[in-house]
Short mmCIF file of C-alpha atoms and ligand atoms in Angstrom, two decimals:
data_model
loop_
_atom_site.label_atom_id
_atom_site.label_comp_id
_atom_site.label_asym_id
_atom_site.label_seq_id
_atom_site.Cartn_x
_atom_site.Cartn_y
_atom_site.Cartn_z
CA MET F 1 22.83 18.88 4.44
CA ARG F 2 24.87 15.76 3.96
CA LEU F 3 27.91 16.22 1.77
CA SER F 4 26.81 13.67 -0.82
CA SER F 5 23.44 15.32 -1.34
CA HIS F 6 25.16 18.68 -1.52
CA ILE F 7 27.37 17.43 -4.32
CA VAL F 8 24.40 16.01 -6.15
CA SER F 9 22.55 19.30 -5.96
CA ILE F 10 25.55 21.24 -7.28
CA LEU F 11 25.85 18.72 -10.07
CA ALA F 12 22.16 18.98 -10.80
CA SER F 13 22.13 22.75 -11.06
CA ALA F 14 25.19 22.64 -13.31
CA VAL F 15 23.41 20.24 -15.61
CA PHE F 16 20.35 22.41 -15.76
CA SER F 17 22.23 25.61 -16.49
CA LEU F 18 24.10 23.79 -19.23
CA ALA F 19 20.83 22.66 -20.75
CA ALA F 20 19.30 26.12 -20.38
CA GLY F 21 22.10 27.59 -22.51
CA VAL F 22 20.97 25.69 -25.59
CA ALA F 23 18.31 27.98 -26.97
CA SER F 24 16.19 26.51 -29.75
CA ALA F 25 12.59 25.62 -30.41
CA ALA F 26 11.35 22.08 -31.09
CA PRO F 27 13.67 20.04 -33.33
CA GLU F 28 13.02 20.39 -37.07
CA ASP F 29 11.65 16.89 -37.38
CA SER F 30 9.42 17.05 -34.31
CA PRO F 31 5.70 17.12 -35.08
CA TRP F 32 5.06 18.68 -31.64
CA GLY F 33 6.01 22.29 -32.21
CA ARG F 34 4.18 25.59 -32.64
CA ASP F 35 2.26 24.28 -35.66
CA TYR F 36 0.81 21.42 -33.70
CA PHE F 37 -0.14 23.24 -30.52
CA THR F 38 -0.90 26.47 -32.34
CA ASN F 39 -0.10 29.63 -30.53
CA VAL F 40 -3.49 30.35 -29.03
CA GLU F 41 -4.03 32.85 -26.24
CA VAL F 42 -4.66 31.36 -22.81
CA VAL F 43 -4.98 33.00 -19.39
CA PRO F 44 -3.02 31.67 -16.41
CA HIS F 45 -4.47 32.26 -12.94
CA ASP F 46 -2.21 35.24 -12.31
CA GLY F 47 -4.28 36.94 -15.00
CA ALA F 48 -1.70 37.88 -17.64
CA PRO F 49 -2.69 36.45 -21.06
CA ALA F 50 -0.06 34.20 -22.62
CA ARG F 51 0.59 32.50 -25.95
CA PHE F 52 0.33 28.79 -25.36
CA TYR F 53 3.35 27.76 -27.41
CA ASP F 54 5.62 30.82 -27.28
CA ASP F 55 5.11 31.69 -23.62
CA LEU F 56 4.33 28.36 -21.97
CA VAL F 57 5.91 25.57 -24.00
CA GLU F 58 8.72 26.78 -26.23
CA ASP F 59 12.16 25.63 -25.08
CA ARG F 60 10.76 24.29 -21.85
CA ILE F 61 10.25 21.11 -19.92
CA VAL F 62 6.57 21.07 -19.05
CA VAL F 63 4.30 19.02 -16.82
CA ILE F 64 0.60 19.30 -17.67
CA ASN F 65 -2.60 17.92 -16.13
CA PHE F 66 -6.30 18.67 -16.40
CA ILE F 67 -8.60 19.66 -13.57
CA TYR F 68 -11.70 21.70 -12.86
CA THR F 69 -12.38 23.34 -9.55
CA ARG F 70 -15.99 22.16 -9.18
CA CYS F 71 -14.95 18.52 -9.56
CA VAL F 72 -16.20 16.54 -6.56
CA ASP F 73 -14.50 13.22 -7.15
CA ILE F 74 -10.95 12.54 -8.07
CA CYS F 75 -9.44 15.76 -9.40
CA PRO F 76 -8.91 17.47 -6.04
CA LEU F 77 -6.81 14.42 -5.22
CA THR F 78 -4.82 14.70 -8.44
CA THR F 79 -4.22 18.36 -7.60
CA GLY F 80 -3.05 17.30 -4.15
CA ARG F 81 -0.65 14.87 -5.77
CA MET F 82 0.55 17.55 -8.13
CA ALA F 83 1.24 19.68 -5.04
CA GLU F 84 3.40 16.86 -3.65
CA ILE F 85 5.28 16.59 -6.94
CA VAL F 86 5.79 20.34 -7.11
CA GLU F 87 7.07 20.38 -3.56
CA LYS F 88 9.60 17.68 -4.36
CA LEU F 89 10.73 19.43 -7.53
CA GLY F 90 11.39 22.45 -5.31
CA ASP F 91 13.31 25.36 -6.82
CA ARG F 92 13.28 23.86 -10.27
CA VAL F 93 9.60 24.69 -10.67
CA GLY F 94 9.24 27.83 -12.73
CA LYS F 95 12.90 27.67 -13.80
CA ASP F 96 13.80 24.33 -15.35
CA ILE F 97 10.38 22.76 -15.14
CA HIS F 98 7.04 24.45 -15.75
CA VAL F 99 3.83 23.02 -14.38
CA TYR F 100 0.40 23.73 -15.86
CA SER F 101 -2.99 22.59 -14.64
CA ILE F 102 -5.43 23.32 -17.44
CA THR F 103 -9.11 23.63 -16.61
CA LEU F 104 -11.69 21.43 -18.29
CA GLU F 105 -14.38 23.94 -17.37
CA PRO F 106 -13.16 27.30 -18.67
CA GLU F 107 -16.80 28.46 -18.62
CA TYR F 108 -16.69 28.46 -14.81
CA ASP F 109 -13.00 28.54 -13.92
CA THR F 110 -12.07 32.19 -14.35
CA PRO F 111 -8.53 33.27 -13.43
CA GLU F 112 -9.94 34.45 -10.06
CA VAL F 113 -11.55 31.08 -9.31
CA LEU F 114 -8.32 29.34 -10.29
CA ALA F 115 -6.30 31.72 -8.14
CA SER F 116 -8.22 30.72 -4.99
CA PHE F 117 -7.85 27.07 -5.96
CA ALA F 118 -4.09 27.56 -6.42
CA ASP F 119 -4.02 29.20 -3.01
CA ALA F 120 -5.72 26.23 -1.37
CA PHE F 121 -2.90 24.04 -2.64
CA ASP F 122 -0.19 26.56 -1.82
CA ALA F 123 0.94 26.61 -5.45
CA PRO F 124 4.31 28.32 -5.95
CA GLU F 125 4.88 30.72 -8.84
CA GLY F 126 6.01 28.13 -11.42
CA TRP F 127 2.78 26.14 -11.14
CA ARG F 128 0.13 27.90 -13.17
CA PHE F 129 -3.55 27.13 -13.51
CA VAL F 130 -4.65 27.86 -17.03
CA THR F 131 -8.00 28.92 -18.45
CA GLY F 132 -9.18 31.05 -21.36
CA ASP F 133 -11.90 31.31 -23.96
CA PRO F 134 -13.77 27.95 -24.03
CA ALA F 135 -13.52 28.03 -27.83
CA ILE F 136 -9.76 27.92 -27.38
CA ILE F 137 -9.33 25.74 -24.30
CA HIS F 138 -11.48 22.82 -25.49
CA PRO F 139 -9.64 22.34 -28.82
CA LEU F 140 -6.34 22.82 -26.98
CA ARG F 141 -7.03 20.06 -24.46
CA PHE F 142 -8.10 17.86 -27.34
CA LYS F 143 -4.70 18.40 -28.91
CA LEU F 144 -3.05 17.56 -25.63
CA GLY F 145 -4.84 14.22 -25.59
CA GLU F 146 -7.63 15.02 -23.11
CA ARG F 147 -10.60 14.11 -25.27
CA ALA F 148 -13.32 13.24 -22.76
CA ARG F 149 -16.76 14.19 -24.05
CA ILE F 150 -18.02 14.87 -20.56
CA LYS F 151 -15.58 16.33 -18.08
CA GLU F 152 -16.53 13.85 -15.37
CA ALA F 153 -14.97 11.11 -17.52
CA HIS F 154 -11.66 12.83 -17.98
CA ARG F 155 -8.27 11.16 -17.66
CA HIS F 156 -5.98 11.52 -14.71
CA ASP F 157 -2.74 11.56 -16.55
CA LEU F 158 0.32 13.68 -16.39
CA LEU F 159 1.58 14.85 -19.71
CA LEU F 160 5.33 15.43 -19.75
CA GLY F 161 7.05 17.28 -22.54
CA ASN F 162 10.42 18.65 -23.47
CA ASP F 163 9.99 21.07 -26.34
CA ARG F 164 13.72 21.25 -26.98
CA THR F 165 14.05 17.54 -27.66
CA GLY F 166 10.53 17.03 -29.00
CA GLU F 167 9.87 14.27 -26.45
CA TRP F 168 6.38 13.94 -25.04
CA GLU F 169 5.04 11.21 -22.83
CA ARG F 170 2.06 10.38 -20.69
CA THR F 171 2.06 8.77 -17.30
CA SER F 172 -0.46 8.01 -14.58
CA MET F 173 -0.93 10.55 -11.85
CA PHE F 174 -1.22 7.67 -9.38
CA SER F 175 2.24 6.18 -9.60
CA ASP F 176 4.50 6.62 -6.60
CA VAL F 177 5.35 10.30 -6.21
CA ASP F 178 9.11 9.72 -6.15
CA ILE F 179 8.89 7.72 -9.37
CA LEU F 180 6.87 10.50 -11.00
CA VAL F 181 9.40 13.10 -9.91
CA ASP F 182 12.17 10.96 -11.31
CA ARG F 183 10.40 10.68 -14.67
CA ILE F 184 9.89 14.41 -14.82
CA LEU F 185 13.56 15.08 -14.11
CA ALA F 186 14.46 12.50 -16.75
CA MET F 187 12.78 14.64 -19.44
CA ASP F 188 16.10 16.46 -19.41
CA PRO F 189 18.62 14.39 -21.40
CA ALA F 190 21.47 15.87 -19.38
CA TRP F 191 19.82 14.61 -16.23
CA ARG F 192 19.47 11.16 -17.74
CA ALA F 193 23.19 11.14 -18.32
CA ILE F 194 23.89 11.36 -14.62
CA GLU F 195 23.67 8.13 -12.77
CA ARG F 196 20.00 7.95 -11.87
CA ASP F 197 20.42 5.99 -8.70
CA THR F 198 22.58 8.60 -7.07
CA ILE F 199 19.95 11.20 -7.69
CA SER F 200 16.92 9.21 -6.62
CA ALA F 201 18.75 8.43 -3.42
CA SER F 202 19.04 12.14 -2.69
CA LEU F 203 15.36 12.88 -3.27
CA PRO F 204 13.31 13.16 -0.12
CA SER F 205 11.62 9.80 0.27
CA ASN F 206 8.03 9.19 1.28
CA GLN F 207 7.26 9.08 4.93
CA LEU F 208 8.60 5.78 6.17
CA LEU F 209 6.77 4.02 8.92
CA LYS F 210 8.16 1.53 11.31
CA ILE F 211 5.16 -0.78 11.15
CA ASN F 212 3.26 -1.68 8.03
CA HIS F 213 -0.38 -1.00 8.63
CA PRO F 214 -3.17 -2.00 6.18
CA GLY F 215 -4.43 1.60 5.86
CA GLU F 216 -0.95 3.02 5.41
CA SER F 217 -0.45 2.76 1.68
CA LEU F 218 -4.01 3.82 0.91
CA PHE F 219 -3.54 6.86 3.13
CA ALA F 220 -0.25 7.69 1.38
CA LYS F 221 -1.86 7.42 -2.05
CA ALA F 222 -5.27 8.91 -1.50
CA CYS F 223 -5.12 11.20 1.52
CA ALA F 224 -1.60 12.38 2.35
CA ALA F 225 -1.66 14.93 -0.45
CA CYS F 226 -4.24 16.89 1.54
CA HIS F 227 -4.04 15.71 5.14
CA ASN F 228 -1.40 15.43 7.84
CA ILE F 229 -1.77 13.33 10.94
CA GLY F 230 -0.26 15.47 13.68
CA ASP F 231 1.69 18.00 11.61
CA GLY F 232 -1.05 20.60 11.28
CA ASP F 233 -3.63 21.52 8.64
CA LYS F 234 -2.71 21.13 4.99
CA VAL F 235 -5.24 21.42 2.14
CA GLY F 236 -7.70 19.84 4.58
CA PRO F 237 -7.75 19.52 8.38
CA ASP F 238 -5.14 17.66 10.41
CA LEU F 239 -6.65 14.24 11.08
CA VAL F 240 -4.92 13.62 14.40
CA GLY F 241 -7.40 12.61 17.09
CA LEU F 242 -10.16 12.13 14.54
CA SER F 243 -11.98 9.35 16.42
CA GLU F 244 -12.07 11.46 19.54
CA ARG F 245 -13.77 14.42 17.87
CA ARG F 246 -16.12 12.61 15.48
CA ASP F 247 -18.72 9.98 15.80
CA ARG F 248 -17.95 6.71 13.96
CA ALA F 249 -21.18 6.70 11.93
CA TRP F 250 -20.61 10.30 10.86
CA LEU F 251 -17.09 9.45 9.69
CA GLN F 252 -18.31 6.50 7.68
CA GLU F 253 -21.02 8.57 6.02
CA PHE F 254 -18.67 11.45 5.33
CA LEU F 255 -15.91 9.29 3.89
CA LEU F 256 -18.36 7.39 1.68
CA GLN F 257 -20.08 10.47 0.28
CA PRO F 258 -18.74 13.79 1.55
CA GLU F 259 -20.64 15.78 -1.07
CA VAL F 260 -23.95 14.23 -0.02
CA VAL F 261 -23.32 14.86 3.69
CA LEU F 262 -22.53 18.49 2.91
CA ALA F 263 -25.54 18.87 0.63
CA THR F 264 -27.91 17.68 3.38
CA GLY F 265 -26.82 20.67 5.45
CA ASP F 266 -24.95 18.62 8.06
CA PRO F 267 -23.60 21.18 10.57
CA ILE F 268 -20.14 19.58 10.93
CA ALA F 269 -19.66 19.33 7.17
CA LYS F 270 -20.79 22.94 6.78
CA GLN F 271 -18.40 24.11 9.45
CA LEU F 272 -15.48 22.24 7.84
CA ASP F 273 -16.40 23.61 4.44
CA ALA F 274 -16.31 27.13 5.87
CA ARG F 275 -12.89 26.51 7.41
CA PHE F 276 -11.50 25.20 4.11
CA PRO F 277 -13.39 27.29 1.55
CA ASN F 278 -11.13 26.72 -1.44
CA ALA F 279 -10.96 22.94 -1.47
CA ARG F 280 -13.42 20.12 -1.00
CA MET F 281 -13.04 16.70 0.47
CA PRO F 282 -13.40 14.53 -2.66
CA ASN F 283 -15.57 11.45 -3.05
CA LEU F 284 -12.83 8.86 -3.52
CA GLY F 285 -15.07 5.86 -4.06
CA LEU F 286 -13.86 4.23 -0.84
CA SER F 287 -15.33 0.91 0.25
CA MET F 288 -16.42 0.25 3.83
CA SER F 289 -13.32 -1.86 4.42
CA ASP F 290 -11.07 0.89 3.03
CA ILE F 291 -12.69 3.22 5.53
CA GLU F 292 -12.13 0.81 8.42
CA ASP F 293 -8.46 0.44 7.45
CA LEU F 294 -8.01 4.18 7.11
CA LEU F 295 -9.64 5.01 10.43
CA ALA F 296 -7.60 2.30 12.19
CA TYR F 297 -4.47 3.75 10.64
CA ILE F 298 -5.35 7.31 11.69
CA ASP F 299 -6.00 6.04 15.26
CA PHE F 300 -2.68 4.23 15.22
CA ARG F 301 -0.83 7.35 14.11
CA THR F 302 -2.73 9.41 16.69
CA GLU F 303 -1.53 7.15 19.50
CA GLU F 304 2.07 7.10 18.32
C1 HEC O 1 -7.92 17.10 -2.39
C2 HEC O 1 -7.73 17.16 -1.00
C3 HEC O 1 -8.26 16.05 -0.13
C4 HEC O 1 -8.04 14.70 -0.24
C5 HEC O 1 -7.28 13.96 -1.32
C6 HEC O 1 -8.64 14.10 0.91
N1 HEC O 1 -9.25 15.07 1.68
FE1 HEC O 1 -10.20 14.78 3.42
N2 HEC O 1 -10.72 16.75 3.47
C7 HEC O 1 -10.30 17.69 2.57
C8 HEC O 1 -10.89 18.97 2.94
C9 HEC O 1 -10.66 20.29 2.18
C10 HEC O 1 -11.65 18.75 4.08
C11 HEC O 1 -12.50 19.78 4.83
C12 HEC O 1 -13.93 19.68 4.43
C13 HEC O 1 -14.21 20.31 3.08
O1 HEC O 1 -13.87 21.48 2.87
O2 HEC O 1 -14.76 19.59 2.22
C14 HEC O 1 -11.52 17.34 4.39
C15 HEC O 1 -12.12 16.72 5.50
C16 HEC O 1 -11.85 15.43 5.88
C17 HEC O 1 -12.36 14.81 7.10
C18 HEC O 1 -13.15 15.48 8.18
C19 HEC O 1 -12.16 15.91 9.22
C20 HEC O 1 -12.76 16.37 10.51
O3 HEC O 1 -12.09 17.12 11.22
O4 HEC O 1 -13.89 16.01 10.77
C21 HEC O 1 -11.90 13.53 7.11
C22 HEC O 1 -12.17 12.49 8.16
C23 HEC O 1 -11.13 13.34 5.92
N3 HEC O 1 -11.14 14.50 5.20
C24 HEC O 1 -10.48 12.17 5.61
C25 HEC O 1 -9.83 11.94 4.42
C26 HEC O 1 -9.28 10.66 4.05
C27 HEC O 1 -9.29 9.42 4.93
C28 HEC O 1 -8.77 10.81 2.80
C29 HEC O 1 -8.13 9.76 1.92
C30 HEC O 1 -8.91 8.58 1.67
C31 HEC O 1 -8.99 12.20 2.40
N4 HEC O 1 -9.63 12.84 3.41
C32 HEC O 1 -8.58 12.75 1.20
C33 HEC O 1 -9.48 17.50 1.49
C34 HEC O 1 -9.04 16.27 1.06
#
């Protein structure tokens, strides 16, 4: 560890322990306290029932998003991005910062189903997947601003809150991961007081590549949460050597509509699905030219 980053991490933990010493619920004048959220009973994926406000929100910095495990389009990707964020937040998750992914389909997503989903994304202890009685979860998500009438139309936002200061804000899940991490850390006023630049400089940066390739940024945004190229399996298979093991036409079909290829009983898709039972390759709405760029980029990284 470089000395400067060591100093920053000591500084950071000092700030957090300072902040943790101030025990109080939402400020008097904040509308976002127990009365607003109500203290309903929810069930995190580890199975122990919890009071939403008292056990999950009170006195905490929280990061919340909405998912459902049967989602075939974009939410597996948002979960993959959440996994990247959680990884960058490191030890703070579960201590200074609490992460909740609340299901939009409590009717199907039991704690057991959510536990396998959490497993697929290697979720550490401080990242909890939350379900409960549908009669409780639906009104709760409504209060948290997720008001889609049909779950397929739901938002892909991150909701950030600091109960102690009464600050709540919403941001897109698709901003740059380092920027998102920075915004989450900035929910702590003590953190804001430290010179931000010093801290961002110490955060692990995104993979930097020597050559800018057209598929590179799309891969970083839409695929890297779940796939490595050459560093082993992640949520999905390592994509190194993809063009050597798969036919071009199959790849195009699969990347355009993975769920359709699987549903037709395609043997390769079935085999992959069996190897990665807890996650699905999402339909990301890629165009043919996106696919060409991505495959060229994967080939380029394979040859490196
Ligand atoms: C949420 C996680 C996730 C995201 C995001 C994701 N994938 Fe996947 N991908 C998977 C999983 C899981 C599989 C294995 C098949 C299955 O279980 O559906 C897979 C399979 C694949 C395969 C087949 C690999 C093989 O060995 O034949 C390719 C190709 C692929 N993904 C490419 C991509 C590309 C390109 C992107 C970005 C545009 C992407 N994936 C985004 C999870 C993801």
